[in-house]
Coordinates of C-alpha atoms and ligand atoms in Angstrom, one line a residue:
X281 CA 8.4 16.9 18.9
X282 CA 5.9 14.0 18.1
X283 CA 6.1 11.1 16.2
X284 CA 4.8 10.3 12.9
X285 CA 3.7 7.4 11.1
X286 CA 4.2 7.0 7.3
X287 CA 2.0 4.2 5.9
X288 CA -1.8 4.0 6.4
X289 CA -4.9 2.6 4.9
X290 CA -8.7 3.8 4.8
X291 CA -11.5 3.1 3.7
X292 CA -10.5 4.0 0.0
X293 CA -8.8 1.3 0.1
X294 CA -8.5 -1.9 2.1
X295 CA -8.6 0.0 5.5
X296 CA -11.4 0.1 8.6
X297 CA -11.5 3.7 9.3
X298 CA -12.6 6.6 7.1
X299 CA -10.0 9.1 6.2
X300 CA -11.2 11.4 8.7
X301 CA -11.7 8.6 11.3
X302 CA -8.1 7.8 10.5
X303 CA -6.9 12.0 10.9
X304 CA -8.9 12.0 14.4
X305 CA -7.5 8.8 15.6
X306 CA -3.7 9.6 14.9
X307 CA -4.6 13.0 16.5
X308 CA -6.1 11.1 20.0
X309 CA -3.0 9.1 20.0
X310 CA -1.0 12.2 20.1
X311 CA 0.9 11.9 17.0
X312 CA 2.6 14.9 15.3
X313 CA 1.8 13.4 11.4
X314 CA 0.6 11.0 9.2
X315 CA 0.9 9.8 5.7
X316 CA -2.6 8.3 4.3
X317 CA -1.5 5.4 1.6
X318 CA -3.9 3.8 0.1
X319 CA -3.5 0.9 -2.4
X320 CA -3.5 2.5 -5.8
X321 CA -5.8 5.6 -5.6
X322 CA -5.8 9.3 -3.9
X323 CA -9.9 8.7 -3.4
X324 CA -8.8 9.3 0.3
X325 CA -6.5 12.0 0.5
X326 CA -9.0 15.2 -0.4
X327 CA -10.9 13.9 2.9
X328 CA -7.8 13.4 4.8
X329 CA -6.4 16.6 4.1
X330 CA -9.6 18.2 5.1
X331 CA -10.2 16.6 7.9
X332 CA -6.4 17.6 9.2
X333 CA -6.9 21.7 8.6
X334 CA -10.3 21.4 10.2
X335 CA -8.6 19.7 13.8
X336 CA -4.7 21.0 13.2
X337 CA -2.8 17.9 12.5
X338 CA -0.4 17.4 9.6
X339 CA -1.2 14.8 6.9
X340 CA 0.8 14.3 4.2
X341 CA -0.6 13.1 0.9
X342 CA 0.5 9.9 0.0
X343 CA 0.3 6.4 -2.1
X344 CA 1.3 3.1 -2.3
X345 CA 1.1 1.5 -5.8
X346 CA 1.5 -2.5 -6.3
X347 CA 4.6 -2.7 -9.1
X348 CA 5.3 -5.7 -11.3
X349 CA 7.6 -8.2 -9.7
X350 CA 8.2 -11.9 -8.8
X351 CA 8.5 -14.3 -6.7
X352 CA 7.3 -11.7 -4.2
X353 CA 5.7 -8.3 -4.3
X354 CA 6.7 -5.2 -5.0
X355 CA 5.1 -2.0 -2.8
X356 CA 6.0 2.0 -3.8
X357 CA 5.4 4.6 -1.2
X358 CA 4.8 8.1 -2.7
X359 CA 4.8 11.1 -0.3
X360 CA 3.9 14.3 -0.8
X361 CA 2.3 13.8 -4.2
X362 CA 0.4 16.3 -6.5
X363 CA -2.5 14.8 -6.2
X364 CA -4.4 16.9 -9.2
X365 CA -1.3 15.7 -11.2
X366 CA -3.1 14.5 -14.5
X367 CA -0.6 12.0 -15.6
X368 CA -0.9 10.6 -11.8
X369 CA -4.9 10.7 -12.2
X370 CA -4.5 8.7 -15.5
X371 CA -2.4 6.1 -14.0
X372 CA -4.5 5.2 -11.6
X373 CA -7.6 5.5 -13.6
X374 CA -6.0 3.2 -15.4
X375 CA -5.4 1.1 -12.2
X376 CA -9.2 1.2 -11.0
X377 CA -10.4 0.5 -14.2
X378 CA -8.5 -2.8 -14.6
X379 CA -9.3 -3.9 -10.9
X380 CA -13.2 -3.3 -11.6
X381 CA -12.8 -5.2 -14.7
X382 CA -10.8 -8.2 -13.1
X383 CA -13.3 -8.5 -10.3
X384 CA -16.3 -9.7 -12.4
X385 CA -14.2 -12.2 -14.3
X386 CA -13.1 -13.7 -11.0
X387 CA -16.9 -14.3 -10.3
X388 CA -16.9 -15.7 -14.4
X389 CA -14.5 -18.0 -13.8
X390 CA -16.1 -19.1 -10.3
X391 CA -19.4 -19.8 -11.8
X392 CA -17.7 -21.9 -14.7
X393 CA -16.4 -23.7 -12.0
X394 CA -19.6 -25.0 -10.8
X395 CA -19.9 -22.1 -7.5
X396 CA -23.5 -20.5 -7.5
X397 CA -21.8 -16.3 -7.3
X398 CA -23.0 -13.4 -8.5
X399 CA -20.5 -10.6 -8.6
X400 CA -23.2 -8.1 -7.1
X401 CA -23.1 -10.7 -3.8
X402 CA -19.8 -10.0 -3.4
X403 CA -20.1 -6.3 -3.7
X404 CA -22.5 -6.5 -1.3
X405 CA -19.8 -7.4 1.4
X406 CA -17.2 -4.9 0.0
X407 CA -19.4 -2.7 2.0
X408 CA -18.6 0.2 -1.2
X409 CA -14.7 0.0 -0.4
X410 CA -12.1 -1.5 -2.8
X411 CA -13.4 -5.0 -3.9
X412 CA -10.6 -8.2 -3.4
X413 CA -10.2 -11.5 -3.3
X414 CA -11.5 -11.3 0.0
X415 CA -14.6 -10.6 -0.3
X416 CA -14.7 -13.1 -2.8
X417 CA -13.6 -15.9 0.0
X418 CA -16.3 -14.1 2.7
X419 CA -19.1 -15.6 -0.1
X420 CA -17.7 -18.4 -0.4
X421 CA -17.5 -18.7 3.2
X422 CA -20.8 -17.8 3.7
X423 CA -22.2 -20.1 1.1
X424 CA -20.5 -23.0 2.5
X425 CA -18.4 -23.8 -0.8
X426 CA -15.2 -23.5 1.6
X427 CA -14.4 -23.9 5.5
X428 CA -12.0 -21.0 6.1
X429 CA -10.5 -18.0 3.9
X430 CA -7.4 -19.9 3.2
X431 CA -9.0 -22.8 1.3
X432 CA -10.8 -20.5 -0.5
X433 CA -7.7 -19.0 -1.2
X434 CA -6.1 -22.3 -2.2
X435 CA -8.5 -23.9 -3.7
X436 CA -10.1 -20.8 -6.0
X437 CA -8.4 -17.7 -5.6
X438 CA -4.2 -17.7 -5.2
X439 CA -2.0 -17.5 -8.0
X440 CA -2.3 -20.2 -10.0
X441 CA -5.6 -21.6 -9.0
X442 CA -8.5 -22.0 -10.8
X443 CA -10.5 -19.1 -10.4
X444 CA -7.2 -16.7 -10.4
X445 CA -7.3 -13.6 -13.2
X446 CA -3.8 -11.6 -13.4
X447 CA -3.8 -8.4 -12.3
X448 CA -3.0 -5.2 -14.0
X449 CA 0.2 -3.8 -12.8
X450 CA 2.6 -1.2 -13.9
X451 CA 6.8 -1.6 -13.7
X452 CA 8.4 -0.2 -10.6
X453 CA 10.1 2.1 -13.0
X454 CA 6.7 3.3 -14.6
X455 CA 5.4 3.5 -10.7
X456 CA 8.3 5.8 -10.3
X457 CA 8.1 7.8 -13.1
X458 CA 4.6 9.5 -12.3
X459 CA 5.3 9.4 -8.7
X460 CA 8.0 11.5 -9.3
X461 CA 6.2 13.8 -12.0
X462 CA 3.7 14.3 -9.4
X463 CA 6.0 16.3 -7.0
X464 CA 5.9 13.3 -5.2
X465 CA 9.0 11.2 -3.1
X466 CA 9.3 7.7 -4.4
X467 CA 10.4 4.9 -1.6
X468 CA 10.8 1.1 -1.6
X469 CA 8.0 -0.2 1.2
X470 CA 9.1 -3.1 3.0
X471 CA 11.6 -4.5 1.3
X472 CA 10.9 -7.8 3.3
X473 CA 8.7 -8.7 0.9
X474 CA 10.6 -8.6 -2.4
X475 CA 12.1 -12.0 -0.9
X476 CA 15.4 -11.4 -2.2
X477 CA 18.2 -13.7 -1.5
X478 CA 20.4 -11.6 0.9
X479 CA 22.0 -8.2 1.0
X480 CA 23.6 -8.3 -2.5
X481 CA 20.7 -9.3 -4.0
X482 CA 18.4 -6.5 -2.5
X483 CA 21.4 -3.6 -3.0
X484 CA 21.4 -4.2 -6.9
X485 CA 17.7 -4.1 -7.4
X486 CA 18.3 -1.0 -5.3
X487 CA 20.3 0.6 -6.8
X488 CA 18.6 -0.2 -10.6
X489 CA 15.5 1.6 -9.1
X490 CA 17.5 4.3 -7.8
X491 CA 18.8 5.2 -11.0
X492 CA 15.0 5.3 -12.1
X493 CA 14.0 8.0 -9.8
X494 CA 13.7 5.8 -6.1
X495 CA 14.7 8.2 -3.6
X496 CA 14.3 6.4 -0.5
X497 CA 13.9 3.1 1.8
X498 CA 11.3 1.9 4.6
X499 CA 13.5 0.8 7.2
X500 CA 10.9 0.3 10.0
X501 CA 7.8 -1.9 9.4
X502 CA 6.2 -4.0 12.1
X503 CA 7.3 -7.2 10.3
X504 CA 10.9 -6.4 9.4
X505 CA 13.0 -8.1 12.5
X506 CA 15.8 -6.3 13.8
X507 CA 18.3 -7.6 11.2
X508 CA 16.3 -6.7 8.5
X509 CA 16.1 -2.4 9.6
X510 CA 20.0 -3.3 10.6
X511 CA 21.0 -4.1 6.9
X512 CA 17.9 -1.5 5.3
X513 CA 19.3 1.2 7.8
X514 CA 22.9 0.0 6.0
X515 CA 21.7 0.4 2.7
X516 CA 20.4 3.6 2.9
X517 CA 23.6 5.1 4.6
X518 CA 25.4 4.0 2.1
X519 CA 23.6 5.2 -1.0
X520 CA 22.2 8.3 0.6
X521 CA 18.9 7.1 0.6
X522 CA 16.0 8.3 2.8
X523 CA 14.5 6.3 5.5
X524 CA 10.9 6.0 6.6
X525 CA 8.7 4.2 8.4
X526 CA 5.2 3.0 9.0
X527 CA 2.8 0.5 11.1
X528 CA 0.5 -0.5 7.6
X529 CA -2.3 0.0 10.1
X530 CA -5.9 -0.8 8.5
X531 CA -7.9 0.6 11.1
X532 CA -8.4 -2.7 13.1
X533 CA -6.4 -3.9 15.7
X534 CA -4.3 -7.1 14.9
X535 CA -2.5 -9.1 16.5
X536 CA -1.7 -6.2 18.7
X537 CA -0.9 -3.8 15.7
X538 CA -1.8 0.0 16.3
X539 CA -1.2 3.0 14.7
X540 CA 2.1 4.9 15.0
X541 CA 3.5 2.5 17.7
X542 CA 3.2 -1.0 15.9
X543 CA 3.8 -3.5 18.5
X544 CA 5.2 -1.1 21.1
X545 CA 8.4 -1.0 19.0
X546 CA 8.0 2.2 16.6
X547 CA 8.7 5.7 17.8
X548 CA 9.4 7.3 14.2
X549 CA 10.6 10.9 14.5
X550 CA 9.5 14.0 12.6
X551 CA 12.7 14.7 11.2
X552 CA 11.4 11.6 8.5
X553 CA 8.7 14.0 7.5
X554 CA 11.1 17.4 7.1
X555 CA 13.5 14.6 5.2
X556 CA 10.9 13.8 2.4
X557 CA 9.4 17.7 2.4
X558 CA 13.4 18.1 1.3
X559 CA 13.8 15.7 -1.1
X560 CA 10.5 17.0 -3.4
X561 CA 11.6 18.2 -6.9
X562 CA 9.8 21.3 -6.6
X563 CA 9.0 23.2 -3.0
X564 CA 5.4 24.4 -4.2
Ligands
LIG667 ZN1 2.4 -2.9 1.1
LIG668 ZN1 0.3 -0.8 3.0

């Protein structure tokens, strides 16, 4: 049996490769599965899933939505999702119509700000993929307003600086809710993130989210260190959670970061797969 990696990005969202780019790679690197999880939309899957009958590899229909939460963030794998599921399709409608209207005020606020931008111009270097902040910085880069992408960052585009326009989010437990009406397996993604003070901390927001419908943790992720999957490997055993994994590969090679092997360190085993094909509401 192969290995399998459960958290990938494409081109429908933030990611380098196509969805079928992404199904051929994995395939090359002779793993048995993938999950595709794009930020916020299915755009990808239909492709993906194609692409996977057409050369014989197993891809499993996923999504990772961006929930309400702070200091940190919040992430929500869903596997195995419906992805005709019209409550899910409204939802993130709902999603991409708030991000395409946040994206024009950012360039609002820029130009009230004294920066010559045009929100087409930054389009233009979305390349027709999800637009972010990002590509916001790459103008401004480009226009010599800033040095680097972090002072444009700091200086225009974080949280709490000038140019910065909240974004549209939904509660964990609403990100939940349609995972789980679309036949799909909700799980926490790296709960690193979250920035929770210790063990207690993190169980108790577990365990609220549990009760909402959260089926499941992701244990290994190329930035949790070892005593992070030690006390996420803990926490699922004792609340009969399920475990996953995934690299959070993009399609370009950083900082030594590949897909289904991280940095060297991953080998994630099928069984995760037959795990979350268990734990679906219904087997359709
Ligand atoms: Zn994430
Ligand atoms: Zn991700």
């Amino acid at each position: 049996m192969g290995y399998v990696d459960l958290h990938l990005h494409t081109t429908a969202s933030d990611g380098a490769l196509t969805p079928s780019e992404i199904v051929r790679y994995a395939k090359n690197k002779g793993l048995q599965a993938i999950a595709i999880t794009d930020h916020d939309t299915i755009e990808g899957l239909e492709e993906g899933l194609l692409e996977g009958e057409k050369v014989g590899f197993e891809v499993i229909p996923g999504i990772e939505i961006s929930a309400e939460h702070s200091p940190g963030s919040m992430h929500l794998l869903g596997f195995f999702i419906d992805t005709h599921h019209p409550l899910l399709k409204e939802r993130l409608g709902y999603l991409q119509r708030a991000r395409a209207d946040r994206n024009p005020k950012i360039a609002e606020k820029l130009r009230q700000l004294g920066v010559d931008i045009t929100f087409e111009e930054v389009l233009k270097v979305s390349g027709g993929g999800q637009v972010g902040r990002p590509h916001f910085a790459q103008v401004l880069l480009e226009k010599g307003y800033v040095r680097g992408f972090q002072e444009a960052f700091e200086r225009f585009l974080k949280k709490g600086a000038p140019a910065y326009v909240e974004k549209v989010r939904f509660s964990a437990e609403e990100s939940i809710r349609f995972i789980n009406e679309a036949n799909g397996v909700a799980v926490l993604a790296h709960p690193n993130t979250l920035h929770m003070n210790g063990y207690s901390e993190l169980e108790n927001v577990m365990l609220r989210l549990v009760k909402k419908g959260l089926r499941g943790i992701e244990v290994y992720y190329p930035e949790h260190s070892a005593l992070d999957v030690a006390q996420y490997k803990n926490l699922a055993e004792r609340h009969g959670l399920l475990v996953t994994g995934g690299t959070d590969y993009h399609g370009i090679e950083m900082n030594g970061l590949d897909i289904g092997v991280g940095r060297g360190e991953m080998r994630l085993p099928y069984s995760m797969v037959e795990n979350l094909r268990g734990a679906r509401r219904f087997s359709p």
